[in-house]
Short mmCIF file of C-alpha atoms in Angstrom, two decimals:
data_model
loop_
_atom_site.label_atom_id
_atom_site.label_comp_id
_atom_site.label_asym_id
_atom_site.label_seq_id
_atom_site.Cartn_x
_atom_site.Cartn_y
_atom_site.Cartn_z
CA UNK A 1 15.91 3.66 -9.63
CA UNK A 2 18.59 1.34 -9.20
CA UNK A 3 17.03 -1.77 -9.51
CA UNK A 4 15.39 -4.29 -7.65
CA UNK A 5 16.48 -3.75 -3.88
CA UNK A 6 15.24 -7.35 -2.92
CA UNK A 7 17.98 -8.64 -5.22
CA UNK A 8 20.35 -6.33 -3.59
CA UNK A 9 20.25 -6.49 -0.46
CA UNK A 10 20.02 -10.23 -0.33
CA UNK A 11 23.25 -10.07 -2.04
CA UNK A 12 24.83 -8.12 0.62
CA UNK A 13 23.53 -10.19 2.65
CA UNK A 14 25.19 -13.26 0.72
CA UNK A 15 28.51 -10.92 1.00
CA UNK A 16 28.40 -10.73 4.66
CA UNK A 17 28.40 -14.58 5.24
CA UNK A 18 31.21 -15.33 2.68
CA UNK A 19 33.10 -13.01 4.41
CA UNK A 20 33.03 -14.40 8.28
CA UNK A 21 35.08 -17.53 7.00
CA UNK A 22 37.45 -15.11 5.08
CA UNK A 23 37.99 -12.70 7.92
CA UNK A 24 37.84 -15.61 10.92
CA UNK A 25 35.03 -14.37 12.22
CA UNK A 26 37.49 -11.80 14.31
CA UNK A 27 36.64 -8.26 15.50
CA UNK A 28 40.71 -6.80 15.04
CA UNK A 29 41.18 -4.85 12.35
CA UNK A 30 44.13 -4.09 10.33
CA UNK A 31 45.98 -0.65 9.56
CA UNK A 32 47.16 -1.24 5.74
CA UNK A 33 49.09 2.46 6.12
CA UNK A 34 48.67 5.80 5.12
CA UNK A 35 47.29 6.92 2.07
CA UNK A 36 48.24 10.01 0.04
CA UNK A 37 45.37 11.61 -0.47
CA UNK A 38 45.03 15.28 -1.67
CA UNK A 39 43.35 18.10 0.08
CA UNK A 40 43.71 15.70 3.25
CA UNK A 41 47.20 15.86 5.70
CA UNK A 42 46.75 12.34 6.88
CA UNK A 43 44.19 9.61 6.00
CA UNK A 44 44.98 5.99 6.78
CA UNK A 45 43.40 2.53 5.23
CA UNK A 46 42.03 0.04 7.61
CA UNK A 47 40.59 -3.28 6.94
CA UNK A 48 41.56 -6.23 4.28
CA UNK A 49 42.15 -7.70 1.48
CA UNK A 50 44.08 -4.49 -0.09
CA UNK A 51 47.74 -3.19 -0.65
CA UNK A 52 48.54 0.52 0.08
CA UNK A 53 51.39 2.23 -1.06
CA UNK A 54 51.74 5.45 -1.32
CA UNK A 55 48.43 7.31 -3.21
CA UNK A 56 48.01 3.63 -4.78
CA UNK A 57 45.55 1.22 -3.21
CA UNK A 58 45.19 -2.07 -5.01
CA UNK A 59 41.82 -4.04 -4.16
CA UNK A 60 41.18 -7.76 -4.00
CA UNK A 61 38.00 -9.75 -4.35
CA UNK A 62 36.48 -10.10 -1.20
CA UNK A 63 37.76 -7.47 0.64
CA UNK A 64 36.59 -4.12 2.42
CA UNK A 65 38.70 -1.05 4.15
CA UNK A 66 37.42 2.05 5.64
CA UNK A 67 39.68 5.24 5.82
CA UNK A 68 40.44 6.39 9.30
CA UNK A 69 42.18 8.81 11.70
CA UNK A 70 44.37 6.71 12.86
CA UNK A 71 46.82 3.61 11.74
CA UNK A 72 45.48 1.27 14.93
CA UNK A 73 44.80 -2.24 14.33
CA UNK A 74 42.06 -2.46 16.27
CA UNK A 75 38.35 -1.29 15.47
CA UNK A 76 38.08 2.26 17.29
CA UNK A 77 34.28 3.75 16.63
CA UNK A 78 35.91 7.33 17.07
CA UNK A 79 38.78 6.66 14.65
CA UNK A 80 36.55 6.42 11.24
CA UNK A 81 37.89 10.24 9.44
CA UNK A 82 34.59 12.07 8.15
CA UNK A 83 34.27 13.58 5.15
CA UNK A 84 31.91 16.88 5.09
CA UNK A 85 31.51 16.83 0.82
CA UNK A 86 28.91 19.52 0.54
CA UNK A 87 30.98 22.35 -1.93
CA UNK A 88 33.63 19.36 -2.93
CA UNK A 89 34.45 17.02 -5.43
CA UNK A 90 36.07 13.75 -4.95
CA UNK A 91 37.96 12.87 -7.37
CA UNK A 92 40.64 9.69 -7.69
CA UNK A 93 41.57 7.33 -10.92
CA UNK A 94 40.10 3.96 -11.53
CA UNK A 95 41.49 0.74 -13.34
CA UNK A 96 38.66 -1.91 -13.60
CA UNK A 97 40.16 -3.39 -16.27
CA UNK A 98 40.65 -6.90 -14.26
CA UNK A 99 36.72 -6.30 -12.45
CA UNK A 100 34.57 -8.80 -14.18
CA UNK A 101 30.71 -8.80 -14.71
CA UNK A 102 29.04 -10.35 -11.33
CA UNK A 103 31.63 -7.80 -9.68
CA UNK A 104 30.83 -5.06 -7.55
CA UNK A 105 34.24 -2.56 -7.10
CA UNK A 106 32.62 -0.09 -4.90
CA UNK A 107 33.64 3.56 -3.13
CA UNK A 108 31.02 4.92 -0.98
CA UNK A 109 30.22 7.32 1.79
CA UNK A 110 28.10 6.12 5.08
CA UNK A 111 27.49 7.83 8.55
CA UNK A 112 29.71 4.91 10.55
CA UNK A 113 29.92 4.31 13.55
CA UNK A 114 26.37 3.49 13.61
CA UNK A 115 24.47 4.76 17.11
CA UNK A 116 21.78 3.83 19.29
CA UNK A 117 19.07 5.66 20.36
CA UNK A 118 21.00 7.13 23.23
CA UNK A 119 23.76 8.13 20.69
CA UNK A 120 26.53 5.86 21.54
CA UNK A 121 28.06 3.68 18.97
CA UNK A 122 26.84 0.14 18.47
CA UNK A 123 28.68 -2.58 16.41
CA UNK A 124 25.98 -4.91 14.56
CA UNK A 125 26.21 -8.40 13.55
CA UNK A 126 29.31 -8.33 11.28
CA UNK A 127 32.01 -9.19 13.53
CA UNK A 128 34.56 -8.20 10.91
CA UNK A 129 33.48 -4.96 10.34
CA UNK A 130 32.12 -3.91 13.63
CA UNK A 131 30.47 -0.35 13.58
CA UNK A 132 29.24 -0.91 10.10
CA UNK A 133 25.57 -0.11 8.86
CA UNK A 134 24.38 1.43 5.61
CA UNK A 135 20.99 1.74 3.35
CA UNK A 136 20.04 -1.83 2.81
CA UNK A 137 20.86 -2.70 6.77
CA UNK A 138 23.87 -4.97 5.99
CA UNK A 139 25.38 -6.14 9.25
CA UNK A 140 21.64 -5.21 11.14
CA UNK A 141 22.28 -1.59 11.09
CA UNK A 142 20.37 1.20 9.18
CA UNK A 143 22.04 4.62 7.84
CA UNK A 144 22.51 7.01 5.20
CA UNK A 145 24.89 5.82 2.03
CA UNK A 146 26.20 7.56 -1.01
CA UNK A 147 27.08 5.21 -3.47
CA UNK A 148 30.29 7.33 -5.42
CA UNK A 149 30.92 4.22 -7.85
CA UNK A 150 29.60 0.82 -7.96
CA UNK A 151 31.26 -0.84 -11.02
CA UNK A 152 32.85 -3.54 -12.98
CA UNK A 153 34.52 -3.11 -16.29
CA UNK A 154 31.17 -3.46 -18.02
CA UNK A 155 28.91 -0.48 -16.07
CA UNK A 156 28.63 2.05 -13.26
CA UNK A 157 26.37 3.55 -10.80
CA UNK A 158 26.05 6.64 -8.51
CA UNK A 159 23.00 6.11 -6.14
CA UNK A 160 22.34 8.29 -3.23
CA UNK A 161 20.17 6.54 -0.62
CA UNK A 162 18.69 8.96 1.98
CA UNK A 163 17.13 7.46 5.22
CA UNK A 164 13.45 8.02 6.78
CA UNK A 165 13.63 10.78 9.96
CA UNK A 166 14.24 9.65 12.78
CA UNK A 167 13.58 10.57 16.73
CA UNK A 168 17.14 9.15 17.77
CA UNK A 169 20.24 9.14 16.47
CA UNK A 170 19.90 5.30 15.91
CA UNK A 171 17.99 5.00 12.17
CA UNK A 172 15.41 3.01 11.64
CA UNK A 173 14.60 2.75 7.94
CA UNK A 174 15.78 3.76 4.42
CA UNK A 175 15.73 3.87 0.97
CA UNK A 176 17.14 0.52 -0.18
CA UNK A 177 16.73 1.28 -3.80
CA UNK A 178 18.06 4.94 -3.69
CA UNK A 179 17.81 7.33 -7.10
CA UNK A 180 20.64 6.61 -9.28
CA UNK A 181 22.13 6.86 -12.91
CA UNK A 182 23.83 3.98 -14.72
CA UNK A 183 26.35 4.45 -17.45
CA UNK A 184 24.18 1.41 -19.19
CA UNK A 185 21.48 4.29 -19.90
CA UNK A 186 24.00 5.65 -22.27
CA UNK A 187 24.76 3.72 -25.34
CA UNK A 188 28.30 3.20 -25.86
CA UNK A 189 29.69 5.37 -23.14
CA UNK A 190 31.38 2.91 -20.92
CA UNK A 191 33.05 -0.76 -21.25
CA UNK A 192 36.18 -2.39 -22.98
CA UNK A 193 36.64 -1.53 -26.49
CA UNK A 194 38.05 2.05 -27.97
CA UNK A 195 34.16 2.78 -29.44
CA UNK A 196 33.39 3.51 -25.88
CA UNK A 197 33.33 7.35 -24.57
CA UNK A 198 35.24 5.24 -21.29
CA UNK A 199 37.11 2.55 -22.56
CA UNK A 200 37.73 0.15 -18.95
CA UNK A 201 40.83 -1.90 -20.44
CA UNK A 202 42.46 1.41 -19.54
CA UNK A 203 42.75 3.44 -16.01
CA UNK A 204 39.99 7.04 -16.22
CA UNK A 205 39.50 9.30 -13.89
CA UNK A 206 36.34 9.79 -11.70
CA UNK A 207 35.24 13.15 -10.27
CA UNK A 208 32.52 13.52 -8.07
CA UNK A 209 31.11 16.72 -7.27
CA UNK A 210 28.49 17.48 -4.18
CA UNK A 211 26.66 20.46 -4.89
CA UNK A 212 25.60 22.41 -1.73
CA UNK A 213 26.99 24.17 1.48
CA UNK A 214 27.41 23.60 5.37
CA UNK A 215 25.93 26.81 5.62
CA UNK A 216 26.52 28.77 9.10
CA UNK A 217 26.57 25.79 11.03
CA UNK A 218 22.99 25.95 12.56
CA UNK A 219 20.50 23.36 12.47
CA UNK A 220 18.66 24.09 9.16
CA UNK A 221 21.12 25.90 7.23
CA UNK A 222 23.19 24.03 5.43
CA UNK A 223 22.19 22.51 1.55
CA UNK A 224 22.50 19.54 -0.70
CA UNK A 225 21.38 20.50 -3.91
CA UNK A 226 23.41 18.14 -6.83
CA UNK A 227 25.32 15.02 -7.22
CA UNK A 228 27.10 15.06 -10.83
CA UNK A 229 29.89 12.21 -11.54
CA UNK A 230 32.45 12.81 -14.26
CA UNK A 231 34.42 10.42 -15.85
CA UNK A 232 37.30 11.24 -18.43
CA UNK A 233 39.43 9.39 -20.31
CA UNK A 234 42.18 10.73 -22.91
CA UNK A 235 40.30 13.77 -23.93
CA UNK A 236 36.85 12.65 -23.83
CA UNK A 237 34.33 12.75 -21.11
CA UNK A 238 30.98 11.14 -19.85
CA UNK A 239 28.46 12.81 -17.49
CA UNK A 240 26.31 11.30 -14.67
CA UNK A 241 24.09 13.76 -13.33
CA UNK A 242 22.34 12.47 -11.07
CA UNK A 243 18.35 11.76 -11.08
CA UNK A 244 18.05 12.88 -7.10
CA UNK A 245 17.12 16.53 -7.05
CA UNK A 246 17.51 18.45 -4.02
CA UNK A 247 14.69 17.69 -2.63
CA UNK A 248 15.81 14.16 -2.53
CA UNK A 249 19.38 15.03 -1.60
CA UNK A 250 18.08 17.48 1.05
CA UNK A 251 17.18 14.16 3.15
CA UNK A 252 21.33 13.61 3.51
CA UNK A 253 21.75 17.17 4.17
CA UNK A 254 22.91 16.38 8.19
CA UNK A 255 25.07 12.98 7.31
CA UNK A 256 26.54 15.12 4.75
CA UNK A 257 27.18 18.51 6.53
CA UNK A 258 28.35 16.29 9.48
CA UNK A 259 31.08 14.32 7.75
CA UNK A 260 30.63 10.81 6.31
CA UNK A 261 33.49 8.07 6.03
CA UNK A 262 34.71 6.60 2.81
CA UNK A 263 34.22 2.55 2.78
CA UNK A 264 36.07 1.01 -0.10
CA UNK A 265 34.51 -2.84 -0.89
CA UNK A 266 34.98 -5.52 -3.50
CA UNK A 267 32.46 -7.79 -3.60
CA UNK A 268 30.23 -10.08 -6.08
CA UNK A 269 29.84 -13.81 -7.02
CA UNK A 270 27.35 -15.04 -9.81
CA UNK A 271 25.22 -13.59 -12.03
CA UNK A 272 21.78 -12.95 -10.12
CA UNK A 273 23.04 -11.15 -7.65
CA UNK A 274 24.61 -8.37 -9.63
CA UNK A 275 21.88 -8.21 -12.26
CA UNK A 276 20.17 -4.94 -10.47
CA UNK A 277 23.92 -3.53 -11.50
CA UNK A 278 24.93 -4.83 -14.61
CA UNK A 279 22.00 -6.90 -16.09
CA UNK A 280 21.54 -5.65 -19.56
CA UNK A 281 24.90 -5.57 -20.43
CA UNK A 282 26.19 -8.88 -18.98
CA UNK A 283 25.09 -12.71 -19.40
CA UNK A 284 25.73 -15.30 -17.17
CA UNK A 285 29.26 -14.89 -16.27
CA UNK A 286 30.79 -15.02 -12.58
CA UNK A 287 32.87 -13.17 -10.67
CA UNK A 288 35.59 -15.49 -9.60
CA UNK A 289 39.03 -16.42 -10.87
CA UNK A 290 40.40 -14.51 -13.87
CA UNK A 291 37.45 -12.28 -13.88
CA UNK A 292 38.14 -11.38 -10.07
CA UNK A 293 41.32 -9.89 -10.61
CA UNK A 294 42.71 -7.06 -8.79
CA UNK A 295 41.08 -3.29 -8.97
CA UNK A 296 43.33 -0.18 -8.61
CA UNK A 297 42.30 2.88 -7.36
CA UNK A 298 44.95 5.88 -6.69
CA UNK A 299 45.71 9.29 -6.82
CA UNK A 300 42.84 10.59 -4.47
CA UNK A 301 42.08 14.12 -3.86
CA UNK A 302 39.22 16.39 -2.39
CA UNK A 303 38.80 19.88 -3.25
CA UNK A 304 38.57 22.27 -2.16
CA UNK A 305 40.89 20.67 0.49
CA UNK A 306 39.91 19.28 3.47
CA UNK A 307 41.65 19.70 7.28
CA UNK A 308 39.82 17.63 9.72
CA UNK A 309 37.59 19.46 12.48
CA UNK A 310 37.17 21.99 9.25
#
């Protein structure tokens, strides 16, 4: 389990109001570029509050991007570029070195635009981030989420969250809490200092594979049967796998064989609302000033590789 979801959602919910004075409350978006990515020909970064250049994206506090089709600065529901993972591994480098506890530097997948019940795409209550929904119904709108890394330089977490069946394309309830694993269950794996197996003063690498298949196509056959997350650093190496079997995965199995889109965030204030992440192994601090400094994630790839409409 992840946590308490009360605690989580109501900070999402705290995340979502800080950000309307941020953002000005405004609907247009805005196309940051194109970023390398491996295994993809052309994947562009669109939102703010981050710096692209070249397979390099630096994050600020306060600040969310999705990857899309497109370099538009505008918020198109068809120009989100979907990611079918089942059979790949996502895999990109991660320096959290400047992410203090209270932080929440976070790469997930979710199944946005979100739809109605007739199928047609609706945009929720965040006006900067129209289109948006995920498992804890931040911005009013319910869908599946794949949490790849939550994190600060202190702990991370991999959490699937599947959603409850639904009659329409429009979702109507999920797991908030999701099954997840949390580098915090292993002692000493993960945190600033050289005794850790991940030392986070210093960049690692994150893999994260999808066990599983699209299968021929037809409704029924394809498979989600593992989620394992690999970090390494210099030699050594820590293993998540995760605590969702396939049963459990199995209820992602159509968000995943469809495609889902890659939502980057950065996020976090004090210390309650990040204690379902990084509770045990932070106090009281807050994420704000020195200990808000800038994440950088680069050098993304998929493999096998990945050729949209594929």
């Amino acid at each position: 389990m992840t946590g308490s979801s009360g605690s989580r959602v109501m900070a999402r919910a705290r995340l979502a109001s800080s950000l309307l004075p941020l953002l000005g409350m405004r609907a247009a978006a805005t196309c940051q570029g194109e970023l390398a990515m491996g295994g993809v020909t052309k994947a562009y970064v669109t939102g703010d509050g981050v710096a692209i250049s070249g397979s390099k994206m630096v994050v600020s506090h306060n600040s969310g991007i999705s990857i899309t089709a497109s370099c538009v600065d505008d918020w198109d529901p068809n120009g989100f570029m979907h990611f079918p993972m089942l059979g790949r591994t996502l895999t990109y480098t991660a320096d959290l070195s400047k992410v203090g506890c209270g932080c929440n530097l976070a790469v997930y997948l979710i199944s946005e635009p979100a739809l109605d019940v007739t199928g047609n795409p609706t945009t929720g209550t965040c006006s900067y981030s129209p289109y948006y929904c995920d498992a804890n119904m931040v911005c009013g709108q319910w869908c599946p989420e794949l949490d790849i890394m939550e994190a600060n330089r202190m702990t991370l977490q991999a959490t699937p969250h599947k959603c409850d069946v639904s009659g329409s394309p429009m979702f109507n309830n999920c797991d908030r809490s999701g099954l997840g694993r949390n580098t915090k269950e292993v002692a000493n794996s993960f945190g600033i200092g050289a005794e850790h197996i991940i030392d986070t003063s210093l960049p690692f690498e994150v893999s994260t594979s999808f066990g599983g298949a699209n299968g021929s196509g037809a409704p029924g056959t394809a498979i989600f049967t593992s989620m394992k997350t690999t970090m390494r650093q210099a030699g050594r190496e820590l293993v998540l796998d995760n605590q969702a079997g396939a049963p459990y995965l199995q209820g992602m199995v159509d968000a995943m064989s469809k495609g889902m889109s890659i939502r980057v965030t950065y996020w976090g204030h004090d210390a309650g609302t990040m204690k379902w992440l990084d509770g045990s192994m932070c106090g009281e601090q807050v994420c704000s000033g020195v200990d808000a400094g800038e994440a950088i994630l680069s050098d993304f790839r998929i493999d096998p590789p990945y050729a949209p409409g594929s």
